[in-house]
C-alpha cells in the first residue's frame, strides 16, 4: 500500500502519465533505459505478475492486457517493434512490489536481456 506505484495511483506522487482507464495507468519510467520507456500498472493492489495472474478477475486481466496493447499502439511502438518485460520477484530483480510491465522502444535491441 505504501510502495511508489501505489502512491502514484493515489496521486500522492507525480508521474508523467500517458494513459489511464478503469483497469490501468501508464506513465514514463523515471530512469529510462531506452529512448522510450513506459510502465503500465493495474489499478488493483497486485504485487507481481504471479499475484495478478493467480488472483485478478477475468475483467481485470483482460482490461490490463488491452491497456498494455493500447499504450504501445498509441506510442507508435508497433511498426518499429518494442520489448515488453515484467520483472518478477528476487531473481527477476523486481524492485517495486506492485505489478508493472515495462515497455521499451525507440532503438534496436539485442536478442535477449539477461542482466
Ligand atoms: P523493476 O525493477 O521493479 O522492474 O522496475 C521498477 C522501475 O520503476 C524502474 O525502472 C525505476 O526506474 C522505476 N521507478 C522507480 N521509482 C519511480 C518513480 O518514483 N517514478 C517513476 N515514474 N518510475 C520509478
JSON list of C-alpha atoms and ligand atoms in Angstrom, two decimals:
[
{"chain": "A", "resi": 1, "resn": "UNK", "atom": "CA", "xyz": [0.00, 0.00, 0.00]},
{"chain": "A", "resi": 2, "resn": "UNK", "atom": "CA", "xyz": [2.94, 2.33, 0.58]},
{"chain": "A", "resi": 3, "resn": "UNK", "atom": "CA", "xyz": [5.05, 1.41, -2.46]},
{"chain": "A", "resi": 4, "resn": "UNK", "atom": "CA", "xyz": [5.86, 4.04, -5.06]},
{"chain": "A", "resi": 5, "resn": "UNK", "atom": "CA", "xyz": [3.37, 2.86, -7.66]},
{"chain": "A", "resi": 6, "resn": "UNK", "atom": "CA", "xyz": [0.51, 2.59, -5.15]},
{"chain": "A", "resi": 7, "resn": "UNK", "atom": "CA", "xyz": [1.30, 6.19, -4.24]},
{"chain": "A", "resi": 8, "resn": "UNK", "atom": "CA", "xyz": [1.38, 7.26, -7.90]},
{"chain": "A", "resi": 9, "resn": "UNK", "atom": "CA", "xyz": [-2.03, 5.59, -8.34]},
{"chain": "A", "resi": 10, "resn": "UNK", "atom": "CA", "xyz": [-3.39, 7.67, -5.45]},
{"chain": "A", "resi": 11, "resn": "UNK", "atom": "CA", "xyz": [-1.76, 10.77, -6.96]},
{"chain": "A", "resi": 12, "resn": "UNK", "atom": "CA", "xyz": [0.37, 11.25, -3.84]},
{"chain": "A", "resi": 13, "resn": "UNK", "atom": "CA", "xyz": [3.45, 11.27, -6.08]},
{"chain": "A", "resi": 14, "resn": "UNK", "atom": "CA", "xyz": [3.77, 12.90, -9.51]},
{"chain": "A", "resi": 15, "resn": "UNK", "atom": "CA", "xyz": [4.28, 10.92, -12.71]},
{"chain": "A", "resi": 16, "resn": "UNK", "atom": "CA", "xyz": [4.31, 11.69, -16.42]},
{"chain": "A", "resi": 17, "resn": "UNK", "atom": "CA", "xyz": [1.05, 9.86, -17.12]},
{"chain": "A", "resi": 18, "resn": "UNK", "atom": "CA", "xyz": [0.33, 8.87, -20.73]},
{"chain": "A", "resi": 19, "resn": "UNK", "atom": "CA", "xyz": [-2.82, 6.76, -20.32]},
{"chain": "A", "resi": 20, "resn": "UNK", "atom": "CA", "xyz": [-5.43, 5.84, -17.76]},
{"chain": "A", "resi": 21, "resn": "UNK", "atom": "CA", "xyz": [-8.60, 3.77, -17.80]},
{"chain": "A", "resi": 22, "resn": "UNK", "atom": "CA", "xyz": [-10.67, 1.70, -15.38]},
{"chain": "A", "resi": 23, "resn": "UNK", "atom": "CA", "xyz": [-8.06, -1.03, -15.09]},
{"chain": "A", "resi": 24, "resn": "UNK", "atom": "CA", "xyz": [-4.66, 0.51, -15.76]},
{"chain": "A", "resi": 25, "resn": "UNK", "atom": "CA", "xyz": [-2.36, 3.50, -15.50]},
{"chain": "A", "resi": 26, "resn": "UNK", "atom": "CA", "xyz": [0.64, 4.12, -17.79]},
{"chain": "A", "resi": 27, "resn": "UNK", "atom": "CA", "xyz": [3.47, 6.59, -17.23]},
{"chain": "A", "resi": 28, "resn": "UNK", "atom": "CA", "xyz": [7.10, 7.26, -18.12]},
{"chain": "A", "resi": 29, "resn": "UNK", "atom": "CA", "xyz": [9.79, 5.47, -16.13]},
{"chain": "A", "resi": 30, "resn": "UNK", "atom": "CA", "xyz": [11.72, 7.96, -14.01]},
{"chain": "A", "resi": 31, "resn": "UNK", "atom": "CA", "xyz": [15.05, 6.42, -15.08]},
{"chain": "A", "resi": 32, "resn": "UNK", "atom": "CA", "xyz": [14.56, 5.44, -18.73]},
{"chain": "A", "resi": 33, "resn": "UNK", "atom": "CA", "xyz": [16.62, 2.51, -20.07]},
{"chain": "A", "resi": 34, "resn": "UNK", "atom": "CA", "xyz": [15.63, 3.18, -23.71]},
{"chain": "A", "resi": 35, "resn": "UNK", "atom": "CA", "xyz": [14.63, 6.21, -25.82]},
{"chain": "A", "resi": 36, "resn": "UNK", "atom": "CA", "xyz": [11.04, 5.39, -24.79]},
{"chain": "A", "resi": 37, "resn": "UNK", "atom": "CA", "xyz": [10.48, 3.56, -21.50]},
{"chain": "A", "resi": 38, "resn": "UNK", "atom": "CA", "xyz": [6.92, 3.35, -20.21]},
{"chain": "A", "resi": 39, "resn": "UNK", "atom": "CA", "xyz": [5.44, 1.47, -17.27]},
{"chain": "A", "resi": 40, "resn": "UNK", "atom": "CA", "xyz": [1.90, 0.10, -17.23]},
{"chain": "A", "resi": 41, "resn": "UNK", "atom": "CA", "xyz": [0.35, -0.92, -13.91]},
{"chain": "A", "resi": 42, "resn": "UNK", "atom": "CA", "xyz": [-3.00, -2.41, -12.95]},
{"chain": "A", "resi": 43, "resn": "UNK", "atom": "CA", "xyz": [-5.17, -0.37, -10.62]},
{"chain": "A", "resi": 44, "resn": "UNK", "atom": "CA", "xyz": [-5.66, -3.31, -8.26]},
{"chain": "A", "resi": 45, "resn": "UNK", "atom": "CA", "xyz": [-3.11, -3.97, -5.50]},
{"chain": "A", "resi": 46, "resn": "UNK", "atom": "CA", "xyz": [-1.27, -6.92, -7.04]},
{"chain": "A", "resi": 47, "resn": "UNK", "atom": "CA", "xyz": [2.35, -7.29, -6.03]},
{"chain": "A", "resi": 48, "resn": "UNK", "atom": "CA", "xyz": [3.62, -9.14, -9.11]},
{"chain": "A", "resi": 49, "resn": "UNK", "atom": "CA", "xyz": [2.79, -10.92, -12.33]},
{"chain": "A", "resi": 50, "resn": "UNK", "atom": "CA", "xyz": [2.42, -14.09, -10.28]},
{"chain": "A", "resi": 51, "resn": "UNK", "atom": "CA", "xyz": [-0.03, -12.50, -7.85]},
{"chain": "A", "resi": 52, "resn": "UNK", "atom": "CA", "xyz": [-2.01, -10.86, -10.66]},
{"chain": "A", "resi": 53, "resn": "UNK", "atom": "CA", "xyz": [-2.26, -13.98, -12.80]},
{"chain": "A", "resi": 54, "resn": "UNK", "atom": "CA", "xyz": [-3.43, -16.02, -9.78]},
{"chain": "A", "resi": 55, "resn": "UNK", "atom": "CA", "xyz": [-5.87, -13.60, -8.11]},
{"chain": "A", "resi": 56, "resn": "UNK", "atom": "CA", "xyz": [-7.11, -10.98, -10.56]},
{"chain": "A", "resi": 57, "resn": "UNK", "atom": "CA", "xyz": [-10.58, -11.24, -12.09]},
{"chain": "A", "resi": 58, "resn": "UNK", "atom": "CA", "xyz": [-11.12, -12.01, -15.76]},
{"chain": "A", "resi": 59, "resn": "UNK", "atom": "CA", "xyz": [-12.16, -8.38, -16.27]},
{"chain": "A", "resi": 60, "resn": "UNK", "atom": "CA", "xyz": [-9.01, -7.05, -14.60]},
{"chain": "A", "resi": 61, "resn": "UNK", "atom": "CA", "xyz": [-6.76, -9.34, -16.64]},
{"chain": "A", "resi": 62, "resn": "UNK", "atom": "CA", "xyz": [-8.48, -8.52, -19.91]},
{"chain": "A", "resi": 63, "resn": "UNK", "atom": "CA", "xyz": [-8.54, -4.82, -19.09]},
{"chain": "A", "resi": 64, "resn": "UNK", "atom": "CA", "xyz": [-4.85, -4.73, -18.20]},
{"chain": "A", "resi": 65, "resn": "UNK", "atom": "CA", "xyz": [-3.70, -6.69, -21.25]},
{"chain": "A", "resi": 66, "resn": "UNK", "atom": "CA", "xyz": [-5.83, -4.49, -23.50]},
{"chain": "A", "resi": 67, "resn": "UNK", "atom": "CA", "xyz": [-4.38, -1.38, -21.87]},
{"chain": "A", "resi": 68, "resn": "UNK", "atom": "CA", "xyz": [-0.78, -2.51, -22.40]},
{"chain": "A", "resi": 69, "resn": "UNK", "atom": "CA", "xyz": [-1.51, -3.10, -26.08]},
{"chain": "A", "resi": 70, "resn": "UNK", "atom": "CA", "xyz": [-3.29, 0.22, -26.41]},
{"chain": "A", "resi": 71, "resn": "UNK", "atom": "CA", "xyz": [-0.41, 2.14, -24.81]},
{"chain": "A", "resi": 72, "resn": "UNK", "atom": "CA", "xyz": [2.12, 0.51, -27.15]},
{"chain": "A", "resi": 73, "resn": "UNK", "atom": "CA", "xyz": [-0.01, 1.33, -30.20]},
{"chain": "A", "resi": 74, "resn": "UNK", "atom": "CA", "xyz": [-0.61, 4.92, -29.09]},
{"chain": "A", "resi": 75, "resn": "UNK", "atom": "CA", "xyz": [3.13, 5.37, -28.50]},
{"chain": "A", "resi": 76, "resn": "UNK", "atom": "CA", "xyz": [3.85, 4.31, -32.09]},
{"chain": "A", "resi": 77, "resn": "UNK", "atom": "CA", "xyz": [5.79, 1.26, -30.99]},
{"chain": "A", "resi": 78, "resn": "UNK", "atom": "CA", "xyz": [4.08, -1.42, -33.06]},
{"chain": "A", "resi": 79, "resn": "UNK", "atom": "CA", "xyz": [5.58, -0.78, -36.50]},
{"chain": "A", "resi": 80, "resn": "UNK", "atom": "CA", "xyz": [9.22, -0.48, -35.37]},
{"chain": "A", "resi": 81, "resn": "UNK", "atom": "CA", "xyz": [8.73, -3.08, -32.64]},
{"chain": "A", "resi": 82, "resn": "UNK", "atom": "CA", "xyz": [9.25, -2.99, -28.91]},
{"chain": "A", "resi": 83, "resn": "UNK", "atom": "CA", "xyz": [10.14, -5.03, -25.85]},
{"chain": "A", "resi": 84, "resn": "UNK", "atom": "CA", "xyz": [7.75, -5.90, -23.03]},
{"chain": "A", "resi": 85, "resn": "UNK", "atom": "CA", "xyz": [9.12, -7.00, -19.65]},
{"chain": "A", "resi": 86, "resn": "UNK", "atom": "CA", "xyz": [7.68, -7.87, -16.25]},
{"chain": "A", "resi": 87, "resn": "UNK", "atom": "CA", "xyz": [10.40, -8.42, -13.65]},
{"chain": "A", "resi": 88, "resn": "UNK", "atom": "CA", "xyz": [9.09, -10.81, -11.03]},
{"chain": "A", "resi": 89, "resn": "UNK", "atom": "CA", "xyz": [10.45, -11.49, -7.56]},
{"chain": "A", "resi": 90, "resn": "UNK", "atom": "CA", "xyz": [14.04, -11.66, -6.38]},
{"chain": "A", "resi": 91, "resn": "UNK", "atom": "CA", "xyz": [15.76, -13.39, -9.28]},
{"chain": "A", "resi": 92, "resn": "UNK", "atom": "CA", "xyz": [13.70, -11.23, -11.64]},
{"chain": "A", "resi": 93, "resn": "UNK", "atom": "CA", "xyz": [15.09, -8.11, -9.89]},
{"chain": "A", "resi": 94, "resn": "UNK", "atom": "CA", "xyz": [11.65, -6.67, -9.22]},
{"chain": "A", "resi": 95, "resn": "UNK", "atom": "CA", "xyz": [12.17, -3.52, -7.16]},
{"chain": "A", "resi": 96, "resn": "UNK", "atom": "CA", "xyz": [8.63, -2.17, -6.72]},
{"chain": "A", "resi": 97, "resn": "UNK", "atom": "CA", "xyz": [6.05, -4.61, -5.27]},
{"chain": "A", "resi": 98, "resn": "UNK", "atom": "CA", "xyz": [3.14, -3.52, -7.46]},
{"chain": "A", "resi": 99, "resn": "UNK", "atom": "CA", "xyz": [2.83, -5.32, -10.81]},
{"chain": "A", "resi": 100, "resn": "UNK", "atom": "CA", "xyz": [4.29, -3.26, -13.64]},
{"chain": "A", "resi": 101, "resn": "UNK", "atom": "CA", "xyz": [5.01, -4.04, -17.26]},
{"chain": "A", "resi": 102, "resn": "UNK", "atom": "CA", "xyz": [7.92, -2.21, -18.86]},
{"chain": "A", "resi": 103, "resn": "UNK", "atom": "CA", "xyz": [7.53, -1.11, -22.48]},
{"chain": "A", "resi": 104, "resn": "UNK", "atom": "CA", "xyz": [10.87, -0.33, -24.14]},
{"chain": "A", "resi": 105, "resn": "UNK", "atom": "CA", "xyz": [11.17, 1.17, -27.60]},
{"chain": "A", "resi": 106, "resn": "UNK", "atom": "CA", "xyz": [12.89, 3.65, -29.84]},
{"chain": "A", "resi": 107, "resn": "UNK", "atom": "CA", "xyz": [16.00, 1.66, -30.72]},
{"chain": "A", "resi": 108, "resn": "UNK", "atom": "CA", "xyz": [17.14, -1.75, -31.92]},
{"chain": "A", "resi": 109, "resn": "UNK", "atom": "CA", "xyz": [17.56, -4.17, -29.01]},
{"chain": "A", "resi": 110, "resn": "UNK", "atom": "CA", "xyz": [19.71, -7.27, -28.84]},
{"chain": "A", "resi": 111, "resn": "UNK", "atom": "CA", "xyz": [18.37, -10.78, -28.96]},
{"chain": "A", "resi": 112, "resn": "UNK", "atom": "CA", "xyz": [17.68, -11.05, -25.23]},
{"chain": "A", "resi": 113, "resn": "UNK", "atom": "CA", "xyz": [18.05, -9.13, -22.00]},
{"chain": "A", "resi": 114, "resn": "UNK", "atom": "CA", "xyz": [19.86, -11.16, -19.36]},
{"chain": "A", "resi": 115, "resn": "UNK", "atom": "CA", "xyz": [21.18, -8.62, -16.88]},
{"chain": "B", "resi": 1, "resn": "LIG", "atom": "P1", "xyz": [11.52, -3.12, -11.52]},
{"chain": "B", "resi": 1, "resn": "LIG", "atom": "O1", "xyz": [12.99, -3.25, -11.27]},
{"chain": "B", "resi": 1, "resn": "LIG", "atom": "O2", "xyz": [10.72, -3.26, -10.25]},
{"chain": "B", "resi": 1, "resn": "LIG", "atom": "O3", "xyz": [11.01, -4.00, -12.62]},
{"chain": "B", "resi": 1, "resn": "LIG", "atom": "O4", "xyz": [11.30, -1.66, -12.09]},
{"chain": "B", "resi": 1, "resn": "LIG", "atom": "C1", "xyz": [11.00, -0.56, -11.31]},
{"chain": "B", "resi": 1, "resn": "LIG", "atom": "C2", "xyz": [11.07, 0.64, -12.22]},
{"chain": "B", "resi": 1, "resn": "LIG", "atom": "O5", "xyz": [10.42, 1.73, -11.56]},
{"chain": "B", "resi": 1, "resn": "LIG", "atom": "C3", "xyz": [12.49, 1.09, -12.53]},
{"chain": "B", "resi": 1, "resn": "LIG", "atom": "O6", "xyz": [12.66, 1.07, -13.95]},
{"chain": "B", "resi": 1, "resn": "LIG", "atom": "C4", "xyz": [12.57, 2.50, -11.95]},
{"chain": "B", "resi": 1, "resn": "LIG", "atom": "O7", "xyz": [13.31, 3.39, -12.74]},
{"chain": "B", "resi": 1, "resn": "LIG", "atom": "C5", "xyz": [11.11, 2.90, -11.88]},
{"chain": "B", "resi": 1, "resn": "LIG", "atom": "N1", "xyz": [10.80, 3.86, -10.83]},
{"chain": "B", "resi": 1, "resn": "LIG", "atom": "C6", "xyz": [11.23, 3.81, -9.54]},
{"chain": "B", "resi": 1, "resn": "LIG", "atom": "N2", "xyz": [10.72, 4.84, -8.85]},
{"chain": "B", "resi": 1, "resn": "LIG", "atom": "C7", "xyz": [9.95, 5.55, -9.71]},
{"chain": "B", "resi": 1, "resn": "LIG", "atom": "C8", "xyz": [9.17, 6.73, -9.57]},
{"chain": "B", "resi": 1, "resn": "LIG", "atom": "O8", "xyz": [9.06, 7.35, -8.50]},
{"chain": "B", "resi": 1, "resn": "LIG", "atom": "N3", "xyz": [8.51, 7.16, -10.68]},
{"chain": "B", "resi": 1, "resn": "LIG", "atom": "C9", "xyz": [8.60, 6.51, -11.87]},
{"chain": "B", "resi": 1, "resn": "LIG", "atom": "N4", "xyz": [7.91, 7.04, -12.89]},
{"chain": "B", "resi": 1, "resn": "LIG", "atom": "N5", "xyz": [9.33, 5.41, -12.03]},
{"chain": "B", "resi": 1, "resn": "LIG", "atom": "C10", "xyz": [10.00, 4.92, -10.97]}
]
